[in-house]
Every structure is written in structure tokens, then in C-alpha cells.
Amino acid sequence: MAVRRPLIALIAAALLFGPASAAVAAPPDPAERGPAAASPRGQSDTELPFGVGPGQRGRSADAPGRQSSQPAATAKLPGKPRNDVIADVPVELTDASIPLNLIPYHDIPAALRNLQRSNRISVEVIGQSVLGRDLHLVVATAPMSDAQWKTWQQLSDLRINDPHAAQAKLAAGAYANWRTPLFVNNNIHGNEWEGTDASLQILQDLAFSTDPAIVDMLNKHVFAFVVTNNPDGRVAATRANANGFDMNRDYITASQPEVRAVRAQLVRYSPLTMLDIHGYVNCTLIEPTTGPHGDNYEYDLYIKHALRNALSMERAVLATGETRASCTNSDGTRRNDIPFRDRTQGWDDWPPIFTPMYAMYHGAIGHTIEVPLNPRGNLTVAERHERTRINTAVAAATIRGNFEYATQNREALLANQLEWFRRGVDGESTRPIDDPLAISLARGDNVKTHLQDFARAYVIPAGKDQRSATAAARLVQFMLDNDLEVQRAWRPFKLGGTHYEAGTYVVDMRQAKRGLASTLLGVGRDVTNDFNAMYDISAWSHGHLWGATVQQVNGNVKLDDKALRPVTEAHATGSVPPGKQSHYGLVVDSVAGIQAVNKLLNDGVRLSRTADGTFVVPGDLTVVRQVAEAYGVEFIRMTPPQVRNTTPVSKTRLGVAANGGEIFALQQMGFQPISVTHTAFNNGTLSFADFDAFFVSTTAFNPLSLNATQAAAFNQWLADGGTIVGRGSSGKQFNDRAGLLDVTIAAGRSDANGIVKVVNDPASPITGNALPTAFVDAPQYFTRVGDGVRVDQRLAAEGFFLAGHWGGQEAAAGHAVVVSGVAKGANVTLFGTEPLFRAHPEGLYPQVAAALWW
Ligand SMILES: [Zn+2]
């Protein structure tokens, strides 16, 4: 689907910042809506207790922080992480929650202020959505003094910084009164609403109940709730956020602001349990999942508690008496759908793109919950409201079941998490499932795990070995943001017999969250033969797809501790060669490099390119220095012969028929893509004269559907040297319809995806300095290449499939996956790979940029 962002942004701005006097919607029946409807509106902020606790934050850097214009509150309430001022937002009568009898986004501030009346509650703004709506975290616990909170934080940090010491303290009773963090995330899919409503109901109890059982829980836990992870989607009834991203596929990439905001809270709390509440699956679905289970989890530790916690949640759901929320067994008993127990495959935890799976790398027993009844579509009002009522009750029941399990097993869960982290610092391999209950209940191969021997370290070299200093810094900062420890050499050193220069980064894998480091930096594994069906993608790798050189060091080698120092932040500083130069060169091998070129082009700097694709910048030292510093890119010296035969480059006016993820990736690079369709050309809305290049990966722009006038204009545009970049089967279809490159394409399985080893043509301006790996999804490869078509990149002839799931992969070995040529006067490039997939494989972006600039 094509997304026209500027239009959406304008509408959003109108919605968000419209007149404050907008009519107030008649609220739905308060009784069915939980605490929100009963809360007072328009209450003065100054009447509320504000707590701000500097120095009370988690071990990592603070959450992305507040950029709202709300005044910072200074008064302190003891025992609260932070209490932000929660201001009203404009009422939106079109909020999709309203006809569902659920809480609209504009009623959430009042509900949160109502909760803030309790000294057990703190509410924080932890970030903003794409359209600028605040994301809220509510934390509930019995009041703590500042000193108590500080102690709490120290014991919290100790779990990760020194699990051995934490285990000793646990044995000595020091954690007896430590409150374990439990985490609930809601509404990440905007059109799966009820987790938010259920959480506000539960929070009402946690805030105000005098029930001894609840008071006891508040003394044992710190409960953290994300009210909605996707407010834009909640209002608009969309699964995705406003950038078109399914954010429950983004946690390992974190390309979206909503994901980064919640990730920071998972890092901050390293919760013992984590629920991510979704809909809609019959019978109510409660994870743990089917296999294949991710290699880097301590799955034996996970499943022991995940399965019992799921059974506790199932009991709570059945206890609601809502018969539409469960299924009947053959013996007449009722059950929910627990995939580990009830299915054989197809609902796996393999990729940590999902929120709960990502949370597992922070030591959480993570669960996706799917409430049962879809309230969308053509239903009577009564039936729609009945469904959301049941779903809300079910979501609340799972939260209660989870909290009860965590209360009854508080110390066992903590001991389990410390053991998880201890194995990391001790460098132990993962272990098979040994829990008799899990073994007895598992269906199919669900009980199987693949035992993982972790690398000793990963090295990201500096100096002459280094592929891209910019990409290396980007990767290291990403790891730090994920709560991982990275060191850097201040002097040259040796590791595993290899000499490395000062500046080299080293990831010592003996750390608490090494599973996350392994899943980010390792390549993964080919699981084609393990299972027939996978729920989503089967491969990802920042180490292999983000553009930095990453080397794995195995064996029991000793790290040179004296040469290494911990890194707290990483950013490439960029550089300019000394002395006055007539020209500077820039080799684009990172996203920042693409951004730097687009910045120069947008500023009107006259650039040109050498035959090998190096950008040449005239010797204006001020501009070059500014760009080097701003983007962290390295300019090189260019000799007069090198700049003799260069081709001028101008700003690329880019049209796209692409998916939302690709449009986002192109914007990340600094392009300003405009969505195009054949209809828009035919009706005169768009003109070919306004474009230099088209990126096509959907059928929205069909050259055969152009009218005679526009077809002639298109052919003239091609003849004048236009640029076409096609991706996937739709890109190839566009190529054929426009009569461009003479190639034959074949398709891999539509559900196939993974990381492939490729061979690049060193003379190609598109792939000449490309990575030796690429990413494919629904792979396309070229089985015949006609005269005049260059093969820029092909799959390796042997062992090309490094990781993922691709049944029938053998047929593709050695075939071309990126081709280019001049056709009808135009520069045409076709990608059978997925270089922009969900904004993940950043290291492949330079290939697309090079093709667009060609
Ligand atoms: Zn969902």
C-alpha cells in the first residue's frame, strides 16, 4: 500500500492541534469502560501530586525522554520513579475505540490523573508516537521512600551487573523484600484494543484497593504497564503505526519511535514476567509457543515458568465463566489455546521481532496473549459491545493470573532469572528442556531445543581492517541501547592470534544478556528442515546486514582486559584529510554516508561521481568539515587524475510505488519519495518531467495502464536517461510491461526468507563495494540474463543459504539476484533481494542508493 506521508501528517496535525473547543463526545456507558469514564475531566494539573526523582532511574540511560512542552514538575513524592504532568489532549470524535465501547485515547489522560491520586502510582510519558501522541507508562507499587527506591534500584542493577553476587545476596536474604518487576504491554497492534482497557481496570485496583491480597502484591512487585504501545493505531483502527510498520515485527530492529520507547523500559526494568496483549484468536491463545524455539534463549529456564504461568492464566480465564472465551476438550472440560501444549507448529518464538520474545533476552518470562473475539467487521452494536466486554474481561483475567503466579513464585522466578544471567557471565552453553511437566505436555517437536555454544567474543575492527567506521559506531550504539556491554581498545592488542588496532570494539560474550548479543551479531541458522511452517521471518542479523565488519572469536581465549575499556556511547566522528585539497572523495558504505550525500545534494553542492561510484566534492573545506562531523563520515583525498572523468550528480527527484517499510527506509536515507500511480499520471496530478528516478515494488504504477499521451511521455522520459529500480516480482513485472531488461525470473517459495551469501561484481557501481551477504524474502532470482544486462550480484554457487527458512533453495544456487543495464535509454536495476525489508538490512541500503543515483 502506498503511503503519502505529508498528507497523513497534515491530517494528524489538524486532529491533534485542532481547536480545544471541539465538541466533547458523549462518553460510553461508564460501567463498561473501567475507571476512565468515571474520572474527572478538566482537573487542574496543579492540584495533582507530581513526583520527579532524579537519580531514581534505571541502570541504563533514561527513556527517550519527554519532548512535550509540558512544564517539568519539581515537587517530589517519595517512592515514585517519576510522575509527569499528564495534560488533556483534543477530543477526537472519530477515535475507533468509541463505537467499541472502549476508552478513546483522549480519555486516557484523565484516567491517568485519577490514578495519580494514589501514592502507589506513578505515570510517566516515555516517548511519542509517529504522529506525536504521548506514550504512557504506569508503575504501581506500595509507596517507597527515596532511600528505599535507591536500594531497590541497586539490587535491580546487580542482577545484570553481577549475577553471582546477586545469587549470593538472594541466598543471604537480601532480596527477601525486593519487589520484582512485572511488565504488561498493550495495544501494540492498534486495532487490538482491549489490553489497554483491562490494564486500566487492574490499575484501578492496584491504586485504590484495600483488599489484603492486593496490598500484599503491591509489597512484592513493581508493576509496569504500557497503556498503549500504538496510540495512533488505536485511534485509527490500524494494526500498524502511522509509518505503516507492524511494530510487533520491529523489536529487534527498533526502527520505530514507539518501539524504542518501550524497549527503553524493558531495559530499565528487566522484568521477571512480560505480557503482550493482542487479539483475536478463538479459545483465547496464551503462549508459550510451538517450536522451533530460538537458539539464544535459556529455554529450559523459560519453559518451566512460562508453561505454569500459562496454566495459571488459563485457570483465571476459565474462572471468568465466559464460555465464548474458551474451547471444549473431548472429555467436556474447557481450555484455552496454549500452542506449546495444543499445537505442533506454526506459532513459534524463533524470531525476537515479537515483543515478548525480545523481552526474554532481558530475562523475562514472555507471553503473547490473544483475546478471543474479533469485534471488527459487520456486527450489531450489541454484539460488538458484548465481544469487547468479554475480551476486556479475558485480558484482565490473564493479567491477574500472571500476577498471582508471580506472587506465589516470586523467589523462584527471581532465582530462575539470576541463573539465566549467571549462565551468560560464565559462558555456559544452553541446556535441553528437563522439566517433566513440559516434556509431558509438549506436542510435536515443541520440547526440542537446539543447544547453543556461544562465541567467546565478537570483534568489530577499527583502522584499515574496518569496513565502515560509521556503520561500526551505529552498531555499537545500538548494542548499548539494548543494555549490552561493549568494550573498546585504547591501544593495539591481540586476540585469538590476530592483531587488532586501537579503536577496535570488542563484545565479551561473558555477560548477563549474551543471548541478545548473540542474536544480534550471529548469523542465525538454516531451519528449513526443522519445521514446515514458520509464523514469520526466520533470519535477521545486525552483524551481517548492518554494514559493519563483525568477526566471531571462538574457543576459550583470554581477552586482554588491560587494553579494553567499557564503552558508554559510540558515535563516528568523521574525518577530513589534512591540508588544502582541490577535491574530497566520499565512499558511501553506510546509511549515514547516503544521508551525507543527500544533504549535500539538497544544499545545492555540486557533486560528481567516479566510475567506481566514489562521490567527488569540490574543495570547500567548511562544507566538507560540517558534513563529516554531522554524519560521522570519512572524506578521502582525491588526486587530480582520479577526478578527471567524473559524471555530475544532481538531487534525485524520486517517485515510488512501494510498501510503507520501503518508503520509510528511503526517507531514512534522506530521499524525499513521492508515491506515484499510473492514475495520477493519467489525470495530470503527476508529470514525468518532475521525476529523475522511480523505485517500483508494487503494481500501483503499471506502465501499460498509462493513456497514450502519458505512455509517450514515459517513453521520452526513459529515452532522456531516466532511472528505474525494480524490486521483487512486481519490479520485474514493471520491467516487462515497460519492455526494459531482457531477463527471465524465477521465484522461491513465497514464505521463504533468510540471509544469503552473495558474490558481487567488483566493477559494478551498484554492488562493487557491497556486503558479501544479503537478505531475501519471497526470493526472486534470474535464470536467464540477455545481452547487455550486467549481473551485479549473484548467490554463491555453494552453501549460499546461511540462515532462515527456504524450502527448495537448491534451485537458486549461483543465480543472479541483482542485475542492471541500459534499456530504451534508461538506467534499470532489478533486485531479487529485499534490501529495504522492514528497514532492517541497513547495510544493503547503499546498493539501492547507488542504483537510484546511477
Ligand atoms: Zn496482534
Coordinates of N, CA and C in Angstrom, one line a residue, residues 706-714:
L706 N -1.0 3.4 -18.6 CA -0.9 4.8 -19.0 C -1.7 5.1 -20.2
N707 N -2.3 6.3 -20.3 CA -3.0 6.6 -21.6 C -2.0 7.0 -22.6
A708 N -2.4 7.2 -23.9 CA -1.5 7.4 -25.0 C -0.5 8.5 -24.7
T709 N -1.0 9.6 -24.3 CA -0.2 10.8 -24.0 C 0.9 10.5 -23.0
Q710 N 0.4 9.9 -21.9 CA 1.4 9.6 -20.8 C 2.3 8.5 -21.1
A711 N 1.9 7.5 -21.9 CA 2.8 6.5 -22.4 C 3.9 7.1 -23.2
A712 N 3.6 8.0 -24.1 CA 4.6 8.7 -24.9 C 5.5 9.5 -24.0
A713 N 5.0 10.2 -23.0 CA 5.8 11.0 -22.1 C 6.7 10.1 -21.3
F714 N 6.2 8.9 -20.9 CA 7.1 7.9 -20.2 C 8.2 7.4 -21.0

